[in-house]
PDB file of C-alpha atoms and ligand atoms in Angstrom:
ATOM      1  CA  UNK U  69       4.494  25.181  -9.783  1.00 84.00           C
ATOM      2  CA  UNK U  70       4.695  26.108  -6.142  1.00 92.00           C
ATOM      3  CA  UNK U  71       4.648  23.266  -3.682  1.00 96.00           C
ATOM      4  CA  UNK U  72       4.521  23.017   0.073  1.00 97.00           C
ATOM      5  CA  UNK U  73       6.500  20.430   2.054  1.00 98.00           C
ATOM      6  CA  UNK U  74       5.790  20.058   5.792  1.00 98.00           C
ATOM      7  CA  UNK U  75       8.552  18.890   8.135  1.00 97.00           C
ATOM      8  CA  UNK U  76       6.983  16.702  10.808  1.00 97.00           C
ATOM      9  CA  UNK U  77       8.521  14.604  13.559  1.00 96.00           C
ATOM     10  CA  UNK U  78       9.463  14.319  17.211  1.00 95.00           C
ATOM     11  CA  UNK U  79      11.244  17.162  18.913  1.00 93.00           C
ATOM     12  CA  UNK U  80      15.009  17.081  18.381  1.00 93.00           C
ATOM     13  CA  UNK U  81      14.941  14.921  15.244  1.00 94.00           C
ATOM     14  CA  UNK U  82      16.591  17.598  13.079  1.00 94.00           C
ATOM     15  CA  UNK U  83      13.713  19.428  11.334  1.00 95.00           C
ATOM     16  CA  UNK U  84      14.841  22.953  12.168  1.00 93.00           C
ATOM     17  CA  UNK U  85      18.468  22.179  11.325  1.00 94.00           C
ATOM     18  CA  UNK U  86      17.328  21.018   7.866  1.00 96.00           C
ATOM     19  CA  UNK U  87      14.942  23.964   7.470  1.00 95.00           C
ATOM     20  CA  UNK U  88      17.542  26.584   8.366  1.00 94.00           C
ATOM     21  CA  UNK U  89      20.179  24.967   6.195  1.00 93.00           C
ATOM     22  CA  UNK U  90      18.043  24.883   3.039  1.00 96.00           C
ATOM     23  CA  UNK U  91      16.075  28.115   3.413  1.00 95.00           C
ATOM     24  CA  UNK U  92      19.039  30.099   4.650  1.00 90.00           C
ATOM     25  CA  UNK U  93      16.783  32.132   6.923  1.00 80.00           C
ATOM     26  CA  UNK U  94      18.729  34.202   9.450  1.00 70.00           C
ATOM     27  CA  UNK U  95      18.914  32.488  12.848  1.00 63.00           C
ATOM     28  CA  UNK U  96      16.803  35.126  14.601  1.00 63.00           C
ATOM     29  CA  UNK U  97      14.065  34.948  11.979  1.00 66.00           C
ATOM     30  CA  UNK U  98      13.724  31.169  11.965  1.00 70.00           C
ATOM     31  CA  UNK U  99      13.178  28.707  14.747  1.00 75.00           C
ATOM     32  CA  UNK U 100      16.345  28.057  16.707  1.00 77.00           C
ATOM     33  CA  UNK U 101      17.677  24.522  16.593  1.00 75.00           C
ATOM     34  CA  UNK U 102      16.621  22.780  19.787  1.00 75.00           C
ATOM     35  CA  UNK U 103      13.492  24.830  20.520  1.00 76.00           C
ATOM     36  CA  UNK U 104      10.793  25.147  17.909  1.00 75.00           C
ATOM     37  CA  UNK U 105       7.857  27.089  19.252  1.00 75.00           C
ATOM     38  CA  UNK U 106       6.260  28.315  16.089  1.00 81.00           C
ATOM     39  CA  UNK U 107       5.439  27.185  12.629  1.00 86.00           C
ATOM     40  CA  UNK U 108       7.708  28.854  10.062  1.00 91.00           C
ATOM     41  CA  UNK U 109       7.550  28.902   6.315  1.00 93.00           C
ATOM     42  CA  UNK U 110      10.228  29.845   3.825  1.00 95.00           C
ATOM     43  CA  UNK U 111      11.238  28.958   0.280  1.00 96.00           C
ATOM     44  CA  UNK U 112      14.229  26.710  -0.373  1.00 96.00           C
ATOM     45  CA  UNK U 113      17.045  29.083  -1.345  1.00 95.00           C
ATOM     46  CA  UNK U 114      18.120  27.082  -4.411  1.00 94.00           C
ATOM     47  CA  UNK U 115      14.567  26.211  -5.481  1.00 95.00           C
ATOM     48  CA  UNK U 116      12.127  28.980  -4.465  1.00 95.00           C
ATOM     49  CA  UNK U 117       9.101  27.129  -5.846  1.00 97.00           C
ATOM     50  CA  UNK U 118       9.458  24.690  -2.953  1.00 97.00           C
ATOM     51  CA  UNK U 119       8.156  26.114   0.314  1.00 97.00           C
ATOM     52  CA  UNK U 120       9.319  24.358   3.481  1.00 97.00           C
ATOM     53  CA  UNK U 121       7.198  24.417   6.631  1.00 96.00           C
ATOM     54  CA  UNK U 122       8.995  23.920   9.937  1.00 95.00           C
ATOM     55  CA  UNK U 123       6.598  22.700  12.622  1.00 94.00           C
ATOM     56  CA  UNK U 124       6.897  22.107  16.377  1.00 93.00           C
ATOM     57  CA  UNK U 125       7.984  18.625  17.444  1.00 93.00           C
ATOM     58  CA  UNK U 126       5.176  16.250  18.423  1.00 94.00           C
ATOM     59  CA  UNK U 127       4.845  12.604  19.475  1.00 94.00           C
ATOM     60  CA  UNK U 128       1.321  12.007  18.200  1.00 93.00           C
ATOM     61  CA  UNK U 129      -1.429  13.593  16.099  1.00 91.00           C
ATOM     62  CA  UNK U 130      -3.922  13.314  18.952  1.00 85.00           C
ATOM     63  CA  UNK U 131      -4.931  16.904  19.625  1.00 78.00           C
ATOM     64  CA  UNK U 132      -4.066  16.775  23.328  1.00 83.00           C
ATOM     65  CA  UNK U 133      -1.293  19.374  23.463  1.00 88.00           C
ATOM     66  CA  UNK U 134      -1.245  22.813  21.852  1.00 88.00           C
ATOM     67  CA  UNK U 135       1.565  21.723  19.519  1.00 89.00           C
ATOM     68  CA  UNK U 136      -0.207  18.532  18.477  1.00 91.00           C
ATOM     69  CA  UNK U 137      -3.409  20.429  17.738  1.00 89.00           C
ATOM     70  CA  UNK U 138      -1.515  23.061  15.734  1.00 90.00           C
ATOM     71  CA  UNK U 139       0.337  20.489  13.629  1.00 93.00           C
ATOM     72  CA  UNK U 140      -2.790  18.409  13.074  1.00 91.00           C
ATOM     73  CA  UNK U 141      -4.826  21.455  11.997  1.00 90.00           C
ATOM     74  CA  UNK U 142      -2.096  22.504   9.649  1.00 92.00           C
ATOM     75  CA  UNK U 143      -1.846  19.053   8.030  1.00 94.00           C
ATOM     76  CA  UNK U 144      -5.593  18.411   7.797  1.00 91.00           C
ATOM     77  CA  UNK U 145      -6.780  21.888   6.804  1.00 89.00           C
ATOM     78  CA  UNK U 146      -3.925  23.130   4.662  1.00 91.00           C
ATOM     79  CA  UNK U 147      -2.906  19.765   3.260  1.00 93.00           C
ATOM     80  CA  UNK U 148       0.709  20.281   2.264  1.00 96.00           C
ATOM     81  CA  UNK U 149       1.726  18.693  -1.040  1.00 96.00           C
ATOM     82  CA  UNK U 150       3.901  16.239   0.870  1.00 97.00           C
ATOM     83  CA  UNK U 151       5.076  15.430   4.381  1.00 97.00           C
ATOM     84  CA  UNK U 152       8.755  14.909   5.112  1.00 98.00           C
ATOM     85  CA  UNK U 153       8.706  12.928   8.348  1.00 98.00           C
ATOM     86  CA  UNK U 154      12.032  13.095  10.174  1.00 98.00           C
ATOM     87  CA  UNK U 155      12.714  10.299  12.666  1.00 97.00           C
ATOM     88  CA  UNK U 156      15.829   9.835  14.777  1.00 96.00           C
ATOM     89  CA  UNK U 157      18.075   7.130  13.407  1.00 95.00           C
ATOM     90  CA  UNK U 158      19.712   6.924  16.827  1.00 94.00           C
ATOM     91  CA  UNK U 159      16.344   6.049  18.400  1.00 93.00           C
ATOM     92  CA  UNK U 160      13.755   5.340  15.705  1.00 94.00           C
ATOM     93  CA  UNK U 161      11.078   3.606  17.747  1.00 94.00           C
ATOM     94  CA  UNK U 162       9.293   6.619  19.332  1.00 93.00           C
ATOM     95  CA  UNK U 163       9.111   8.406  16.002  1.00 96.00           C
ATOM     96  CA  UNK U 164       7.428   5.478  14.279  1.00 97.00           C
ATOM     97  CA  UNK U 165       4.200   5.890  16.260  1.00 96.00           C
ATOM     98  CA  UNK U 166       3.710   9.307  14.706  1.00 96.00           C
ATOM     99  CA  UNK U 167       4.758   7.927  11.305  1.00 96.00           C
ATOM    100  CA  UNK U 168       1.882   5.420  11.351  1.00 95.00           C
ATOM    101  CA  UNK U 169      -0.546   8.282  12.076  1.00 95.00           C
ATOM    102  CA  UNK U 170       0.907  10.544   9.393  1.00 94.00           C
ATOM    103  CA  UNK U 171       0.427   7.756   6.899  1.00 91.00           C
ATOM    104  CA  UNK U 172      -3.314   7.749   7.664  1.00 92.00           C
ATOM    105  CA  UNK U 173      -3.647  11.320   6.376  1.00 92.00           C
ATOM    106  CA  UNK U 174      -3.295  10.210   2.777  1.00 90.00           C
ATOM    107  CA  UNK U 175      -0.827  13.016   2.105  1.00 93.00           C
ATOM    108  CA  UNK U 176       2.197  11.924   0.036  1.00 93.00           C
ATOM    109  CA  UNK U 177       4.713  10.929   2.627  1.00 93.00           C
ATOM    110  CA  UNK U 178       8.475  10.392   2.749  1.00 96.00           C
ATOM    111  CA  UNK U 179      10.474   9.342   5.795  1.00 97.00           C
ATOM    112  CA  UNK U 180      13.943  10.714   6.507  1.00 98.00           C
ATOM    113  CA  UNK U 181      15.956   8.746   9.031  1.00 97.00           C
ATOM    114  CA  UNK U 182      17.960  11.511  10.676  1.00 96.00           C
ATOM    115  CA  UNK U 183      21.173  11.783  12.679  1.00 95.00           C
ATOM    116  CA  UNK U 184      22.667   9.179  10.383  1.00 94.00           C
ATOM    117  CA  UNK U 185      26.144  10.629  11.002  1.00 93.00           C
ATOM    118  CA  UNK U 186      25.807   9.487  14.634  1.00 94.00           C
ATOM    119  CA  UNK U 187      24.392   6.112  13.593  1.00 93.00           C
ATOM    120  CA  UNK U 188      27.328   5.601  11.206  1.00 91.00           C
ATOM    121  CA  UNK U 189      29.819   6.712  13.838  1.00 93.00           C
ATOM    122  CA  UNK U 190      28.508   4.020  16.164  1.00 92.00           C
ATOM    123  CA  UNK U 191      28.984   1.513  13.346  1.00 89.00           C
ATOM    124  CA  UNK U 192      25.308   0.599  13.430  1.00 87.00           C
ATOM    125  CA  UNK U 193      23.577  -0.772  10.367  1.00 85.00           C
ATOM    126  CA  UNK U 194      19.943  -0.087   9.564  1.00 88.00           C
ATOM    127  CA  UNK U 195      17.995  -1.774   6.819  1.00 91.00           C
ATOM    128  CA  UNK U 196      16.134   1.198   5.393  1.00 93.00           C
ATOM    129  CA  UNK U 197      14.786  -0.831   2.458  1.00 94.00           C
ATOM    130  CA  UNK U 198      12.917  -2.989   4.997  1.00 94.00           C
ATOM    131  CA  UNK U 199      11.499   0.197   6.498  1.00 94.00           C
ATOM    132  CA  UNK U 200      10.311   1.243   3.022  1.00 94.00           C
ATOM    133  CA  UNK U 201       8.587  -2.076   2.486  1.00 93.00           C
ATOM    134  CA  UNK U 202       6.832  -2.035   5.840  1.00 93.00           C
ATOM    135  CA  UNK U 203       5.865   1.658   5.822  1.00 93.00           C
ATOM    136  CA  UNK U 204       4.877   1.749   2.117  1.00 91.00           C
ATOM    137  CA  UNK U 205       6.779   4.960   1.518  1.00 93.00           C
ATOM    138  CA  UNK U 206      10.146   6.150   0.339  1.00 94.00           C
ATOM    139  CA  UNK U 207      12.818   6.277   3.064  1.00 96.00           C
ATOM    140  CA  UNK U 208      15.989   8.384   2.800  1.00 97.00           C
ATOM    141  CA  UNK U 209      19.016   8.755   5.047  1.00 96.00           C
ATOM    142  CA  UNK U 210      19.639  12.176   6.538  1.00 96.00           C
ATOM    143  CA  UNK U 211      22.361  13.972   8.419  1.00 95.00           C
ATOM    144  CA  UNK U 212      20.714  17.333   8.892  1.00 90.00           C
ATOM    145  CA  UNK U 213      24.132  18.953   9.245  1.00 87.00           C
ATOM    146  CA  UNK U 214      24.948  17.873   5.670  1.00 94.00           C
ATOM    147  CA  UNK U 215      23.306  20.283   3.247  1.00 95.00           C
ATOM    148  CA  UNK U 216      23.452  17.852   0.327  1.00 96.00           C
ATOM    149  CA  UNK U 217      21.561  15.193   2.287  1.00 97.00           C
ATOM    150  CA  UNK U 218      18.972  17.790   3.361  1.00 97.00           C
ATOM    151  CA  UNK U 219      18.435  18.755  -0.265  1.00 97.00           C
ATOM    152  CA  UNK U 220      18.125  15.089  -1.296  1.00 98.00           C
ATOM    153  CA  UNK U 221      15.501  14.461   1.405  1.00 98.00           C
ATOM    154  CA  UNK U 222      13.416  17.420   0.255  1.00 98.00           C
ATOM    155  CA  UNK U 223      13.799  16.328  -3.377  1.00 97.00           C
ATOM    156  CA  UNK U 224      12.390  12.908  -2.441  1.00 96.00           C
ATOM    157  CA  UNK U 225       9.374  14.628  -0.853  1.00 97.00           C
ATOM    158  CA  UNK U 226       8.896  16.814  -3.941  1.00 96.00           C
ATOM    159  CA  UNK U 227       8.945  13.685  -6.112  1.00 94.00           C
ATOM    160  CA  UNK U 228       6.359  11.998  -3.887  1.00 94.00           C
ATOM    161  CA  UNK U 229       4.049  15.036  -4.055  1.00 94.00           C
ATOM    162  CA  UNK U 230       1.386  14.656  -6.674  1.00 77.00           C
ATOM    163  CA  UNK U 231       1.564  10.873  -6.588  1.00 81.00           C
ATOM    164  CA  UNK U 232      -1.449  10.394  -4.332  1.00 70.00           C
ATOM    165  CA  UNK U 233      -2.759   7.552  -6.472  1.00 64.00           C
ATOM    166  CA  UNK U 234       0.294   5.530  -5.474  1.00 63.00           C
ATOM    167  CA  UNK U 235      -0.416   5.822  -1.775  1.00 67.00           C
ATOM    168  CA  UNK U 236      -1.283   2.664   0.023  1.00 76.00           C
ATOM    169  CA  UNK U 237      -1.624   2.543   3.780  1.00 79.00           C
ATOM    170  CA  UNK U 238       0.772   0.098   5.455  1.00 84.00           C
ATOM    171  CA  UNK U 239      -0.696  -2.962   7.119  1.00 89.00           C
ATOM    172  CA  UNK U 240      -0.794  -1.560  10.645  1.00 94.00           C
ATOM    173  CA  UNK U 241      -4.228  -2.677  11.799  1.00 96.00           C
ATOM    174  CA  UNK U 242      -5.794  -6.114  12.019  1.00 95.00           C
ATOM    175  CA  UNK U 243      -8.390  -7.417   9.593  1.00 95.00           C
ATOM    176  CA  UNK U 244     -11.350  -6.734  11.867  1.00 96.00           C
ATOM    177  CA  UNK U 245     -10.342  -3.080  12.244  1.00 97.00           C
ATOM    178  CA  UNK U 246      -9.780  -2.694   8.502  1.00 96.00           C
ATOM    179  CA  UNK U 247     -13.209  -4.168   7.826  1.00 96.00           C
ATOM    180  CA  UNK U 248     -14.822  -1.677  10.231  1.00 98.00           C
ATOM    181  CA  UNK U 249     -12.871   1.194   8.639  1.00 97.00           C
ATOM    182  CA  UNK U 250     -14.131   0.180   5.188  1.00 96.00           C
ATOM    183  CA  UNK U 251     -17.708   0.103   6.492  1.00 97.00           C
ATOM    184  CA  UNK U 252     -17.330   3.503   8.115  1.00 97.00           C
ATOM    185  CA  UNK U 253     -15.712   4.775   4.912  1.00 96.00           C
ATOM    186  CA  UNK U 254     -18.873   3.773   3.012  1.00 97.00           C
ATOM    187  CA  UNK U 255     -20.958   5.863   5.406  1.00 96.00           C
ATOM    188  CA  UNK U 256     -18.626   8.834   4.985  1.00 95.00           C
ATOM    189  CA  UNK U 257     -18.388   8.756   1.178  1.00 94.00           C
ATOM    190  CA  UNK U 258     -19.349  12.149  -0.256  1.00 91.00           C
ATOM    191  CA  UNK U 259     -19.248  13.762   3.183  1.00 92.00           C
ATOM    192  CA  UNK U 260     -15.482  14.184   3.480  1.00 91.00           C
ATOM    193  CA  UNK U 261     -12.777  14.767   0.856  1.00 90.00           C
ATOM    194  CA  UNK U 262     -12.148  11.483  -0.976  1.00 89.00           C
ATOM    195  CA  UNK U 263      -8.419  11.542  -0.316  1.00 87.00           C
ATOM    196  CA  UNK U 264      -9.076  11.833   3.435  1.00 90.00           C
ATOM    197  CA  UNK U 265     -11.634   9.061   3.706  1.00 92.00           C
ATOM    198  CA  UNK U 266      -9.313   6.787   5.681  1.00 93.00           C
ATOM    199  CA  UNK U 267      -8.292   9.554   8.102  1.00 93.00           C
ATOM    200  CA  UNK U 268     -11.915  10.447   8.873  1.00 94.00           C
ATOM    201  CA  UNK U 269     -12.947   6.780   9.113  1.00 96.00           C
ATOM    202  CA  UNK U 270     -10.239   6.338  11.754  1.00 96.00           C
ATOM    203  CA  UNK U 271     -11.432   9.448  13.606  1.00 95.00           C
ATOM    204  CA  UNK U 272     -14.987   8.083  13.659  1.00 96.00           C
ATOM    205  CA  UNK U 273     -13.696   4.691  14.815  1.00 97.00           C
ATOM    206  CA  UNK U 274     -11.869   6.449  17.687  1.00 95.00           C
ATOM    207  CA  UNK U 275     -15.010   8.510  18.452  1.00 95.00           C
ATOM    208  CA  UNK U 276     -12.944  11.681  18.080  1.00 90.00           C
ATOM    209  CA  UNK U 277     -15.418  14.378  19.181  1.00 85.00           C
ATOM    210  CA  UNK U 278     -14.038  17.225  17.099  1.00 80.00           C
ATOM    211  CA  UNK U 279     -13.957  15.260  13.884  1.00 81.00           C
ATOM    212  CA  UNK U 280     -17.487  13.904  14.496  1.00 85.00           C
ATOM    213  CA  UNK U 281     -18.882  17.394  15.146  1.00 84.00           C
ATOM    214  CA  UNK U 282     -17.365  18.637  11.905  1.00 81.00           C
ATOM    215  CA  UNK U 283     -18.906  15.838   9.822  1.00 86.00           C
ATOM    216  CA  UNK U 284     -22.520  16.242  10.883  1.00 85.00           C
ATOM    217  CA  UNK U 285     -23.592  12.601  10.508  1.00 91.00           C
ATOM    218  CA  UNK U 286     -27.264  11.741  10.913  1.00 93.00           C
ATOM    219  CA  UNK U 287     -28.324   9.753  14.010  1.00 93.00           C
ATOM    220  CA  UNK U 288     -28.878   6.736  11.782  1.00 95.00           C
ATOM    221  CA  UNK U 289     -25.396   6.993  10.253  1.00 95.00           C
ATOM    222  CA  UNK U 290     -23.883   7.380  13.704  1.00 94.00           C
ATOM    223  CA  UNK U 291     -25.733   4.278  14.849  1.00 96.00           C
ATOM    224  CA  UNK U 292     -24.469   2.279  11.859  1.00 97.00           C
ATOM    225  CA  UNK U 293     -20.904   3.340  12.613  1.00 97.00           C
ATOM    226  CA  UNK U 294     -21.374   2.539  16.310  1.00 97.00           C
ATOM    227  CA  UNK U 295     -22.467  -1.006  15.444  1.00 98.00           C
ATOM    228  CA  UNK U 296     -19.258  -1.558  13.458  1.00 98.00           C
ATOM    229  CA  UNK U 297     -17.115  -0.091  16.255  1.00 98.00           C
ATOM    230  CA  UNK U 298     -18.818  -2.074  19.022  1.00 98.00           C
ATOM    231  CA  UNK U 299     -18.338  -5.337  17.093  1.00 98.00           C
ATOM    232  CA  UNK U 300     -14.551  -4.800  17.109  1.00 98.00           C
ATOM    233  CA  UNK U 301     -14.583  -3.695  20.748  1.00 98.00           C
ATOM    234  CA  UNK U 302     -16.405  -6.862  21.741  1.00 98.00           C
ATOM    235  CA  UNK U 303     -13.970  -9.017  19.802  1.00 97.00           C
ATOM    236  CA  UNK U 304     -10.874  -7.248  21.167  1.00 97.00           C
ATOM    237  CA  UNK U 305     -12.308  -6.670  24.673  1.00 98.00           C
ATOM    238  CA  UNK U 306     -11.000  -3.115  24.630  1.00 98.00           C
ATOM    239  CA  UNK U 307     -12.210   0.358  23.701  1.00 98.00           C
ATOM    240  CA  UNK U 308     -11.739   1.333  20.076  1.00 98.00           C
ATOM    241  CA  UNK U 309      -9.107   3.999  20.680  1.00 96.00           C
ATOM    242  CA  UNK U 310      -6.947   1.591  22.697  1.00 97.00           C
ATOM    243  CA  UNK U 311      -7.375  -1.083  20.026  1.00 98.00           C
ATOM    244  CA  UNK U 312      -5.806   1.241  17.442  1.00 97.00           C
ATOM    245  CA  UNK U 313      -3.029   2.372  19.786  1.00 96.00           C
ATOM    246  CA  UNK U 314      -2.138  -1.200  20.728  1.00 97.00           C
ATOM    247  CA  UNK U 315      -2.125  -2.326  17.112  1.00 97.00           C
ATOM    248  CA  UNK U 316       0.122   0.600  16.157  1.00 97.00           C
ATOM    249  CA  UNK U 317       2.592  -0.405  18.882  1.00 96.00           C
ATOM    250  CA  UNK U 318       2.499  -4.063  17.841  1.00 97.00           C
ATOM    251  CA  UNK U 319       3.206  -3.031  14.238  1.00 97.00           C
ATOM    252  CA  UNK U 320       6.118  -0.830  15.343  1.00 96.00           C
ATOM    253  CA  UNK U 321       7.740  -3.594  17.393  1.00 96.00           C
ATOM    254  CA  UNK U 322       7.557  -5.951  14.465  1.00 95.00           C
ATOM    255  CA  UNK U 323       9.142  -3.267  12.238  1.00 95.00           C
ATOM    256  CA  UNK U 324      11.895  -2.681  14.827  1.00 94.00           C
ATOM    257  CA  UNK U 325      12.760  -6.376  14.829  1.00 93.00           C
ATOM    258  CA  UNK U 326      13.493  -6.151  11.105  1.00 90.00           C
ATOM    259  CA  UNK U 327      15.480  -2.905  11.090  1.00 86.00           C
TER     260      UNK U 327
HETATM  261  N1  GDP H 693      24.962  14.973  14.859  1.00 71.25           N
HETATM  262  C1  GDP H 693      23.807  15.414  14.410  1.00 71.25           C
HETATM  263  N2  GDP H 693      23.114  16.294  15.133  1.00 71.25           N
HETATM  264  C2  GDP H 693      21.932  16.742  14.656  1.00 71.25           C
HETATM  265  C3  GDP H 693      21.423  16.296  13.426  1.00 71.25           C
HETATM  266  N3  GDP H 693      20.238  16.889  13.227  1.00 71.25           N
HETATM  267  C4  GDP H 693      20.016  17.681  14.277  1.00 71.25           C
HETATM  268  N4  GDP H 693      21.045  17.619  15.153  1.00 71.25           N
HETATM  269  C5  GDP H 693      21.157  18.324  16.447  1.00 71.25           C
HETATM  270  O1  GDP H 693      20.042  17.933  17.247  1.00 71.25           O
HETATM  271  C6  GDP H 693      19.507  19.030  17.958  1.00 71.25           C
HETATM  272  C7  GDP H 693      18.043  19.203  17.636  1.00 71.25           C
HETATM  273  O2  GDP H 693      17.915  19.544  16.287  1.00 71.25           O
HETATM  274  P1  GDP H 693      16.681  20.404  15.735  1.00 71.25           P
HETATM  275  O3  GDP H 693      16.955  20.679  14.297  1.00 71.25           O
HETATM  276  O4  GDP H 693      16.371  21.567  16.594  1.00 71.25           O
HETATM  277  O5  GDP H 693      15.482  19.365  15.878  1.00 71.25           O
HETATM  278  P2  GDP H 693      13.918  19.629  15.722  1.00 71.25           P
HETATM  279  O6  GDP H 693      13.345  19.670  17.092  1.00 71.25           O
HETATM  280  O7  GDP H 693      13.436  18.446  14.955  1.00 71.25           O
HETATM  281  O8  GDP H 693      13.720  20.916  14.982  1.00 71.25           O
HETATM  282  C8  GDP H 693      20.362  20.233  17.568  1.00 71.25           C
HETATM  283  O9  GDP H 693      21.331  20.409  18.575  1.00 71.25           O
HETATM  284  C9  GDP H 693      20.990  19.821  16.254  1.00 71.25           C
HETATM  285  O10 GDP H 693      22.229  20.443  16.039  1.00 71.25           O
HETATM  286  C10 GDP H 693      22.184  15.337  12.675  1.00 71.25           C
HETATM  287  O11 GDP H 693      21.799  14.870  11.591  1.00 71.25           O
HETATM  288  N5  GDP H 693      23.368  14.945  13.218  1.00 71.25           N
HETATM  289 MG1   MG H 694      12.562  22.435  15.487  1.00 71.25          MG
END
């Protein structure tokens, strides 16, 4: 059965190195390491049923830049069977912001902590099991220059694919936000794909214009959602989008303290 695995992460984390190594695409046909401008797809040479997608590096799924919009559209509309999220082991913190957003998509999700050869060379230790516990997903080590480790990372993503029922979002947001998201989710039931309920509830909570336009909620439903959002905004004394961003950063710092 054919299966699609999307490589997602910050620029320079090692996605293209992994992609080129496993697909064996000629250098001029693939993205060049260091500058990914386009989305590329190719089968894994040793396992042609697995299609890898190499995507431009991004820092967030907010559709503010062309690359972010392209990656977000690809993930939301095409829904790969799994996401392999590559973060830099040498500097994991910036990558984790995106990881918390990728988790919201409800797509089976595996994290690969990359550049581990450099981490090991520096004699640094990282507790990847802690990262698994906090992020609620499988975490593998990766040196993208080591073909065997690349293959193992993709295998982990293939194993995670098709296990949607085992997905559970990590505890990133506070209780008041989660309560509002559940309420918004009730309003959205039947209007969006069931496996993307959380993603769309978050978009409504953020008042994301594009997502709202696409959902076509009635004025009454919009008003119900607004009441839930405004209650959290009053409690947190901040706008809803900033509330989510701040809570993501607070979650990441607490994860970093444990790594
Ligand atoms: N030492 C080391 N360098 C890596 C590793 N992965 C990627 N690189 C280097 O980091 C740079 C960016 O890698 P690239 O694959 O283009 O990252 P991308 O932006 O995520 O596609 C390149 O110069 C790679 O050779 C790794 O695991 N170890
Ligand atoms: Mg690249």
